[in-house]
CSV table of C-alpha atoms in Angstrom, one decimal:
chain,number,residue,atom,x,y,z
A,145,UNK,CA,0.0,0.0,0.0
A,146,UNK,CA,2.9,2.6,1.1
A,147,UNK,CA,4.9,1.4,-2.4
A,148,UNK,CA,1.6,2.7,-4.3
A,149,UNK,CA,0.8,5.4,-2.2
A,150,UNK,CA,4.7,6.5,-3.2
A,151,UNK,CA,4.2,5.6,-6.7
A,152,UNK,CA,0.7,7.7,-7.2
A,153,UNK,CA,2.4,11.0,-5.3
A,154,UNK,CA,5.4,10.4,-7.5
A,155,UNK,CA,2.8,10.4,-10.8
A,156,UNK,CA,1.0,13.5,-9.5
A,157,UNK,CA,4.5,15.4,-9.0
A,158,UNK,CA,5.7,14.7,-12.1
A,159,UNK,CA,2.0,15.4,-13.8
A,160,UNK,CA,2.4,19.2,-11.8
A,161,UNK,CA,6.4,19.8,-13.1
A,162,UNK,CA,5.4,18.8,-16.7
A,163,UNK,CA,2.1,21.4,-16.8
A,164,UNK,CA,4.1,24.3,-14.8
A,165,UNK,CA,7.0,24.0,-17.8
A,166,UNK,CA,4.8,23.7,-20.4
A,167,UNK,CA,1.7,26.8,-19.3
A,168,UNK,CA,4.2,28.6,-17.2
A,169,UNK,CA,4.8,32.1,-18.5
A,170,UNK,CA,7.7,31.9,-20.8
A,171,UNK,CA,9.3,35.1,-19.6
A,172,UNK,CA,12.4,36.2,-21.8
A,173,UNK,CA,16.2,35.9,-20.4
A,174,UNK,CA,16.6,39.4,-21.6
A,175,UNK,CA,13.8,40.9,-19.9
A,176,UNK,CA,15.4,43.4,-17.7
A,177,UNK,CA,12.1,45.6,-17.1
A,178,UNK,CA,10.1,46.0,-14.0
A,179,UNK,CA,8.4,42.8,-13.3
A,180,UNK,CA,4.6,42.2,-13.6
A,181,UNK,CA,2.4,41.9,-10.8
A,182,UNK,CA,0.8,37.8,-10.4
A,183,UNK,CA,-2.7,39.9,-11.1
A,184,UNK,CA,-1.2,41.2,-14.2
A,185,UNK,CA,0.3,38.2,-15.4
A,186,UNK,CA,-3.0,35.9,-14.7
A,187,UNK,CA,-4.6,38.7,-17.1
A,188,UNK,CA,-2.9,37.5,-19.8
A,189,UNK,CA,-2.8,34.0,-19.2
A,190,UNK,CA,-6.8,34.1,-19.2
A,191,UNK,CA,-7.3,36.0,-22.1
A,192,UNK,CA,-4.6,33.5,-23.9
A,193,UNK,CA,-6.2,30.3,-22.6
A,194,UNK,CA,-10.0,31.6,-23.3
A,195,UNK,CA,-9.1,32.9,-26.6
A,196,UNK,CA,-6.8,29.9,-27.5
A,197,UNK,CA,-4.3,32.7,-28.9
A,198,UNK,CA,-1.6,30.7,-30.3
A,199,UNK,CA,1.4,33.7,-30.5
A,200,UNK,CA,3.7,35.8,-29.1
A,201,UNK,CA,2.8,38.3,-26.5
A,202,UNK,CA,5.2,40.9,-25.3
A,203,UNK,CA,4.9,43.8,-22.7
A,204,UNK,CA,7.5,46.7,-22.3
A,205,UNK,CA,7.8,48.3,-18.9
A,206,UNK,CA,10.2,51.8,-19.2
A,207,UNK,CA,11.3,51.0,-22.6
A,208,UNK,CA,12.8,47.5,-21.4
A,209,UNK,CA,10.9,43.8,-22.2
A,210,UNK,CA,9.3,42.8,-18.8
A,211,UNK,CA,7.6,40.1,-19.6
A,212,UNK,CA,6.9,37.4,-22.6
A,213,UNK,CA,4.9,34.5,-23.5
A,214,UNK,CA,5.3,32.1,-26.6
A,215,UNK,CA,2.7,29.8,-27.2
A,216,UNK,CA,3.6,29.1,-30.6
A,217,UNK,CA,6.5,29.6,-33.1
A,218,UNK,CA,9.1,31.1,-31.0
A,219,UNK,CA,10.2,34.4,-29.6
A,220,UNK,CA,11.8,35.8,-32.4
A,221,UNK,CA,9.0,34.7,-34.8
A,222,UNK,CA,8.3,37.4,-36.9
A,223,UNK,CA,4.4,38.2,-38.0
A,224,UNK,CA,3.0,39.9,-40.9
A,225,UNK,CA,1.9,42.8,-38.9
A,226,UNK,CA,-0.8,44.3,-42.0
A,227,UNK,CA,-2.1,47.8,-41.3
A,228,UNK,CA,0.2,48.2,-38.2
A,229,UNK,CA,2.7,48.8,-41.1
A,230,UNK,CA,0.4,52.7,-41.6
A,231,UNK,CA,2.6,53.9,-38.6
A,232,UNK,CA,5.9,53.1,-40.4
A,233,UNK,CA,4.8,54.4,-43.9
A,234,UNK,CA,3.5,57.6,-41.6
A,235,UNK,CA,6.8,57.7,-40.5
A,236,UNK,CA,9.1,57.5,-43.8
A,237,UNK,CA,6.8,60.6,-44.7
A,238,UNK,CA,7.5,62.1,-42.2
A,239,UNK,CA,11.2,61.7,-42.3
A,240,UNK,CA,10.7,63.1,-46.1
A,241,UNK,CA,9.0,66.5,-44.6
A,242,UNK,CA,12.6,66.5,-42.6
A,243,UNK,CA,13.9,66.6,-45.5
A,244,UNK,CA,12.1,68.8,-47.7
A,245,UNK,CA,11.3,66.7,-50.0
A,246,UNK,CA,7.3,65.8,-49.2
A,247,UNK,CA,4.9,68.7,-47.6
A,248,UNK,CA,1.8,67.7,-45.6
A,249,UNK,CA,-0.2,70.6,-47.3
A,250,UNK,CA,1.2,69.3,-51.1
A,251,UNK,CA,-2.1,68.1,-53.0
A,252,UNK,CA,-2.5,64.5,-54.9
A,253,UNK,CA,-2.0,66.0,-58.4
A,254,UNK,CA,1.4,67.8,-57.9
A,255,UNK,CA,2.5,64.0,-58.0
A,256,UNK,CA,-0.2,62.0,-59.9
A,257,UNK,CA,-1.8,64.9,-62.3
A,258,UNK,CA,-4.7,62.7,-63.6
A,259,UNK,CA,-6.7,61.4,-60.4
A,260,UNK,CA,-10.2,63.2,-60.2
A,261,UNK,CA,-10.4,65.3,-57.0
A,262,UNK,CA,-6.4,65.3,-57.2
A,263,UNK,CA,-6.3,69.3,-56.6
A,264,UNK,CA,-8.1,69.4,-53.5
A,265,UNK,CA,-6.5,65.9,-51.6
A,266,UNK,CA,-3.6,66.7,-49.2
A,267,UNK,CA,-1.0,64.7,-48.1
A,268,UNK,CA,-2.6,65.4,-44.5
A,269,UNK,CA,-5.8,63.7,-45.8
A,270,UNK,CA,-4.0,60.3,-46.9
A,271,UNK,CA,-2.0,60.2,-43.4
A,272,UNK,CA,-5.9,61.4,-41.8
A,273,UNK,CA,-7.9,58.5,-44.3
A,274,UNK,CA,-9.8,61.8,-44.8
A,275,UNK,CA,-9.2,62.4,-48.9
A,276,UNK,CA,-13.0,60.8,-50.1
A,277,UNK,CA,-11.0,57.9,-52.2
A,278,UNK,CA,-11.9,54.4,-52.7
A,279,UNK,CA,-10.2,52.0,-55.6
A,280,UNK,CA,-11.9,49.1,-56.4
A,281,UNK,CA,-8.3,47.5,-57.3
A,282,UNK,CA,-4.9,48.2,-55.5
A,283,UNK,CA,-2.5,47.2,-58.1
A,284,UNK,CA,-2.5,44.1,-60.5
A,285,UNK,CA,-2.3,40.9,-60.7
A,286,UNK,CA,0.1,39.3,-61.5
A,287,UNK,CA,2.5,41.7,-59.6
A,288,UNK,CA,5.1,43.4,-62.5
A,289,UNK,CA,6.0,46.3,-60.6
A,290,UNK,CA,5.3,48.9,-58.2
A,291,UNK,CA,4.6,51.5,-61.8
A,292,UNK,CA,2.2,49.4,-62.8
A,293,UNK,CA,0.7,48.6,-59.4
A,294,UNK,CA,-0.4,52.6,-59.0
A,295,UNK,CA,-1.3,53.0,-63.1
A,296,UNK,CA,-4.0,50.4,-62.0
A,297,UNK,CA,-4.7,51.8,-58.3
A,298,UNK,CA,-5.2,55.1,-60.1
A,299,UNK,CA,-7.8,53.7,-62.9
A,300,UNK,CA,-9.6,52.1,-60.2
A,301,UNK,CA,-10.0,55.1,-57.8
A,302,UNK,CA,-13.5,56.7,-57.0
A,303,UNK,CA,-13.5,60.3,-55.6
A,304,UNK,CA,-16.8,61.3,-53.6
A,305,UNK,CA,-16.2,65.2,-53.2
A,306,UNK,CA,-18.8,65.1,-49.8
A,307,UNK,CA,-16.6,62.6,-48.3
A,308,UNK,CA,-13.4,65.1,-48.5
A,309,UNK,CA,-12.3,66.0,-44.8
A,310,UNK,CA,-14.4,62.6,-43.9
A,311,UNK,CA,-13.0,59.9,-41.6
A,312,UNK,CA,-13.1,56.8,-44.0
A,313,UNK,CA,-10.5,54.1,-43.4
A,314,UNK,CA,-9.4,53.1,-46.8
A,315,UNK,CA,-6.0,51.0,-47.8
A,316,UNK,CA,-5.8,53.4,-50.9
A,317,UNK,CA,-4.9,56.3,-48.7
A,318,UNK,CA,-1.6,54.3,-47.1
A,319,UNK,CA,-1.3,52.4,-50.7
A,320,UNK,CA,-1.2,56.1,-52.5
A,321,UNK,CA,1.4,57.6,-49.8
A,322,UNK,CA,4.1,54.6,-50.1
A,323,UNK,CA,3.8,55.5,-54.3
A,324,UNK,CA,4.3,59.2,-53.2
A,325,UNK,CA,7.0,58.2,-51.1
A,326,UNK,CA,8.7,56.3,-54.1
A,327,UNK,CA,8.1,59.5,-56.8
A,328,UNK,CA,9.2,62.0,-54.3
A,329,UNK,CA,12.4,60.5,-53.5
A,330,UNK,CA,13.5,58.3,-56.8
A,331,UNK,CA,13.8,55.2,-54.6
A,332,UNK,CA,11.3,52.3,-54.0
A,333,UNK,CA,9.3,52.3,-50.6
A,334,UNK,CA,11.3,49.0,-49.8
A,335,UNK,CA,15.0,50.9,-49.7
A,336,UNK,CA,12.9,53.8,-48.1
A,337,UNK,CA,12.3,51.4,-45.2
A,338,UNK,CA,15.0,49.3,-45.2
A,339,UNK,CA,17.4,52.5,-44.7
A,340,UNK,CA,15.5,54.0,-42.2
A,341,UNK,CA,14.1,51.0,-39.9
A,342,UNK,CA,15.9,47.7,-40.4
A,343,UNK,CA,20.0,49.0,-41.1
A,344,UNK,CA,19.8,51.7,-38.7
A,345,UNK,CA,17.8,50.1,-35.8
A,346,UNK,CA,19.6,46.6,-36.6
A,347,UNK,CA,16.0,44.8,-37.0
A,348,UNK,CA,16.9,41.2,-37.5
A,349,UNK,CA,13.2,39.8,-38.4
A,350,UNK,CA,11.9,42.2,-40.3
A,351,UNK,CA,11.1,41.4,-43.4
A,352,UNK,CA,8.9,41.9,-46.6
A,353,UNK,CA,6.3,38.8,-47.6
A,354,UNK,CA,8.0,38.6,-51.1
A,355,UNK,CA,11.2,38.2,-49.7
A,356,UNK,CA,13.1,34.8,-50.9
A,357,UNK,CA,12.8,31.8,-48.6
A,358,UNK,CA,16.1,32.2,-47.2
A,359,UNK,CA,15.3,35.9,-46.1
A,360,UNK,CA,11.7,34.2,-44.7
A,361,UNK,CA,13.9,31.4,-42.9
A,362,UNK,CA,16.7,34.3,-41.4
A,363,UNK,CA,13.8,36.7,-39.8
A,364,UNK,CA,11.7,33.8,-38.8
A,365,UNK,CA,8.6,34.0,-40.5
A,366,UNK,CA,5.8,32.2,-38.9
A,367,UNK,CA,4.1,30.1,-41.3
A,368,UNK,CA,0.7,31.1,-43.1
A,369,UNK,CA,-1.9,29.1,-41.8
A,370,UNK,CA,-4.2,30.5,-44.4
A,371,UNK,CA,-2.7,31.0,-48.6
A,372,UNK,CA,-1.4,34.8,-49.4
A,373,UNK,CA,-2.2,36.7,-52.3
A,374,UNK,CA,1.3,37.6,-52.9
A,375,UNK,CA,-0.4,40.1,-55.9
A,376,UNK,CA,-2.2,41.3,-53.3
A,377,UNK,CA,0.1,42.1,-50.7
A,378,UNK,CA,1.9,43.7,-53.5
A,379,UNK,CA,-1.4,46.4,-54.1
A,380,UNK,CA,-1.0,47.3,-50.3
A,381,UNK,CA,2.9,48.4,-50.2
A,382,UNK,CA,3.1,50.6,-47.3
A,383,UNK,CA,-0.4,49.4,-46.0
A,384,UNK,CA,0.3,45.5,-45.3
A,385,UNK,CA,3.4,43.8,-46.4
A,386,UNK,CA,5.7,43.7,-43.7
A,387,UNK,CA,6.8,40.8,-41.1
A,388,UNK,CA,7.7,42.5,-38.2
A,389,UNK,CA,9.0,40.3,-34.6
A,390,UNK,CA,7.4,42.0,-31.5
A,391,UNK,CA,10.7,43.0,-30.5
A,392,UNK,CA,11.4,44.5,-33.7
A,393,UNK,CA,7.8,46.3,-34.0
A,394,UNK,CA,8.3,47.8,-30.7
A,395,UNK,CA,11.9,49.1,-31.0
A,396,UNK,CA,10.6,50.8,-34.1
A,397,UNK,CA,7.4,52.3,-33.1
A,398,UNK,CA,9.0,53.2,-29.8
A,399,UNK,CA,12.3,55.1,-31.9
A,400,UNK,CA,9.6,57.1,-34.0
A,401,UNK,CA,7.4,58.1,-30.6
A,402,UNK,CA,11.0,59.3,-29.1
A,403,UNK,CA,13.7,61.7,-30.8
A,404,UNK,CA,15.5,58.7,-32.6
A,405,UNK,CA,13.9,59.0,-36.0
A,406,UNK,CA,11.8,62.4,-36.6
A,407,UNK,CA,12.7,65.8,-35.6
A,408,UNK,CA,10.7,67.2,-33.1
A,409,UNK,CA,8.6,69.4,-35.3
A,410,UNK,CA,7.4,66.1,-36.8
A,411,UNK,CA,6.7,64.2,-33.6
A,412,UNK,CA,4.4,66.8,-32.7
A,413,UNK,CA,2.6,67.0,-36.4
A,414,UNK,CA,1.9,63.0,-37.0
A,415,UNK,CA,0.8,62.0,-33.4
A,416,UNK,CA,-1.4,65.0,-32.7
A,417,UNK,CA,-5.0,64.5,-32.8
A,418,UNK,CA,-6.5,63.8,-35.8
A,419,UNK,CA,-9.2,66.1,-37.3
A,420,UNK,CA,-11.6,63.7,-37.2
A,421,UNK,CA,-14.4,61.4,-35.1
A,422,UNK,CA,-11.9,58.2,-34.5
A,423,UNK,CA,-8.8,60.6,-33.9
A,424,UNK,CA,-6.3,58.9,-36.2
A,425,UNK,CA,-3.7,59.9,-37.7
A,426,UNK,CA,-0.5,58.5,-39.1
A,427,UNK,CA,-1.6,54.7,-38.3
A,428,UNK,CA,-2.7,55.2,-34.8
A,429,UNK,CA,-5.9,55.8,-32.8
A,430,UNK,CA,-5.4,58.4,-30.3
A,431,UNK,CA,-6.9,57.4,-27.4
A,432,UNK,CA,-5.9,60.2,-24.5
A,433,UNK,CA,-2.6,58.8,-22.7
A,434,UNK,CA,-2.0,56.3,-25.0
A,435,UNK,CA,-2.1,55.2,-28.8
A,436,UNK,CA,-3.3,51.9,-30.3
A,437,UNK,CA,-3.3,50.2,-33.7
A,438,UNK,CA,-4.1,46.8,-35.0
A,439,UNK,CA,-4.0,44.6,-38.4
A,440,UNK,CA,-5.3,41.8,-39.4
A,441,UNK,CA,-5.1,39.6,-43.2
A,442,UNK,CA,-4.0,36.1,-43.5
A,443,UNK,CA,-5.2,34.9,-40.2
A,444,UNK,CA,-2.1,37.0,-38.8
A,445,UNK,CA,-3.3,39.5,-36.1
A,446,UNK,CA,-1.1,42.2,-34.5
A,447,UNK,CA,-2.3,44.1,-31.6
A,448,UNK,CA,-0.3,47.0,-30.4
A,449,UNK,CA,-0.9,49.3,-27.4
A,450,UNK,CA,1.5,51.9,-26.4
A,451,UNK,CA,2.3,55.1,-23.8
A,452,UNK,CA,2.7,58.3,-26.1
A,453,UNK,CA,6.4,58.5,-25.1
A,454,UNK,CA,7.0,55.1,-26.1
A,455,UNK,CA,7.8,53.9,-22.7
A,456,UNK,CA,4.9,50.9,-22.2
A,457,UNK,CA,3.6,48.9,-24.6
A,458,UNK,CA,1.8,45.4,-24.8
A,459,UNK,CA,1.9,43.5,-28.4
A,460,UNK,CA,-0.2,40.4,-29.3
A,461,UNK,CA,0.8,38.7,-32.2
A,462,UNK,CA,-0.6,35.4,-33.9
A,463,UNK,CA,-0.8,33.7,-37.3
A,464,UNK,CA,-4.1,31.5,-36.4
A,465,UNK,CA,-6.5,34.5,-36.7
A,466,UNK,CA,-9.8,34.0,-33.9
A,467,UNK,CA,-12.5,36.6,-32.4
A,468,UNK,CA,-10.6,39.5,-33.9
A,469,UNK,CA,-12.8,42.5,-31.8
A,470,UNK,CA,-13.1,40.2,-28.3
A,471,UNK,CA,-9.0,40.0,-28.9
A,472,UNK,CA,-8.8,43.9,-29.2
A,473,UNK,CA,-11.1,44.7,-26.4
A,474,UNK,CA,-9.0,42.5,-24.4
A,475,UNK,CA,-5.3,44.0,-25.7
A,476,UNK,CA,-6.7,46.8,-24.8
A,477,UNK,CA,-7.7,46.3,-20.9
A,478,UNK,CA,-4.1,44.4,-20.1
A,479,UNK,CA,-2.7,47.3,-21.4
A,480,UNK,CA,-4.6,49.7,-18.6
A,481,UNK,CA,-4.2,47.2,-16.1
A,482,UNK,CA,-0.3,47.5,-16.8
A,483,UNK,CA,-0.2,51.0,-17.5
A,484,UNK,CA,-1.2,52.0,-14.0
């Protein structure tokens, strides 16, 4: 009786060290942040387990990882992160205002001469989604290049005058920029990013979705669990065809929120208020002390939350898809709960 009484305690013990290693949070050796609180933490762990979020989340305490959980792929996977990339095409404008080569006030046809309602869009109005466009087609398909992807964005574009100064979040408005972006400065929108986010901040899985496998392989690409349109990704250039890691997606957004990247002027331009009902402007959604911004395509989600100054942040991402809004909502509250 003693022998199996031993046995069945040694069966339990071993039962309780294989699920702590397995569910316990999988905090990162380099996390050198202020620690969470068990409250915090148990946050998290619900709204994984409920949601079966199958991911990487990561939250940043004073600029510095505190905490991390992998319950898929690895730590390092990185994620297309879809119409989270806005922010980083908001910010290569940006950095061309620095250089006097774009202005926010410039109108659509000093670049693109033929698009109906050309002399009254803005610059401001793309970065605000508040120029009255829609396109019925991005680019074509098959992809030849990124001239031929706006010839056809162009012929496809629909200009309602009433909507001008309207909030009406349209791909075309981010799609347009990154093809501004590429006329105003002779380069393509992938050297554009390249030379001011991955050299410079040393992003090492960062990555474009056409990339060649052995790019994919280097930066870690979690694998699609549901087929890309690589045309497709193509028609939304700076609007959804980056793979960003969280690491790398916070070290970026947090650079362009401090004085790393844009001049001051330009800090204060891109992440004012917008002029309109959701507040957004340059990718984000303004939402008092903090900004937020979210993308989804491909059953990869990315769900980022962070401090105006850069300093906090919480980023969810996964490539299984699920309840997109419920996930939001719930980004959202860990990020006040740690924010306090």
């Amino acid at each position: 009786m003693k022998k199996k009484f031993l046995i069945l305690i040694g069966l339990l013990l071993t039962a309780y060290l294989i699920g702590y290693f397995i569910f316990k949070p999988q905090t990162n050796p380099n996390a050198t942040g202020p620690s969470l609180t068990q409250d915090q933490i148990t946050q998290i762990q619900n709204t994984v387990k409920e949601s079966q979020f199958k991911g990487t989340v990561t939250v940043y305490k004073d600029r510095k990882k505190a905490w991390q959980l992998t319950t898929a792929n690895n730590p390092n996977s990185a994620y297309l992160i879809n119409s989270t990339q806005k922010i980083l095409t908001a910010g290569l404008v940006m950095q061309q205002v620095d250089a006097h080569k774009l202005d926010l006030n410039a109108k659509l046809n000093q670049f693109y001469p033929n698009i109906l309602g050309g002399d009254k869009i803005s610059v401001m109005n793309l970065l605000e989604m508040t120029s009255g466009l829609t396109a019925s087609a991005l680019g074509n398909s098959p992809y030849q290049n990124d001239d031929d992807n706006v010839n056809k964005l162009i012929s496809s574009l629909n200009f309602d005058q009433s909507k001008l100064g309207q909030w009406n979040y349209q791909d075309v408005n981010y799609a347009l920029l990154s093809h501004i972006l590429e006329k105003a400065t002779g380069q393509s929108y992938e050297q554009l990013f390249n030379n001011m986010y991955t050299d410079p901040l040393k992003l090492k899985h960062t990555g474009f979705m056409w990339n060649d496998d052995a790019t994919k392989n280097r930066i870690q690409l979690a694998p699609a669990t549901k087929p890309v349109d690589m045309n497709a990704v193509h028609g939304l250039l700076g609007a959804g065809s980056v793979a960003m890691s969280n690491d790398d997606l916070y070290n970026t957004t947090e650079s362009l929120l401090d004085e790393k990247l844009l001049s001051d002027n330009s800090r204060v331009v891109i992440y004012g208020t917008g002029n309109n009902s959701p507040h957004y402007r340059g990718g984000f959604y303004d939402n008092g002390s903090y900004f937020s911004a979210n993308g989804a395509g491909y059953n990869y989600f990315t769900f980022l939350r962070i401090s105006k100054d850069g300093k906090d942040a919480v980023i969810f991402q996964t490539n299984t898809g699920g309840n997109f809004n419920d996930l939001s909502n719930k980004v959202t509250q860990i990020y006040k709960n740690i924010a306090q």
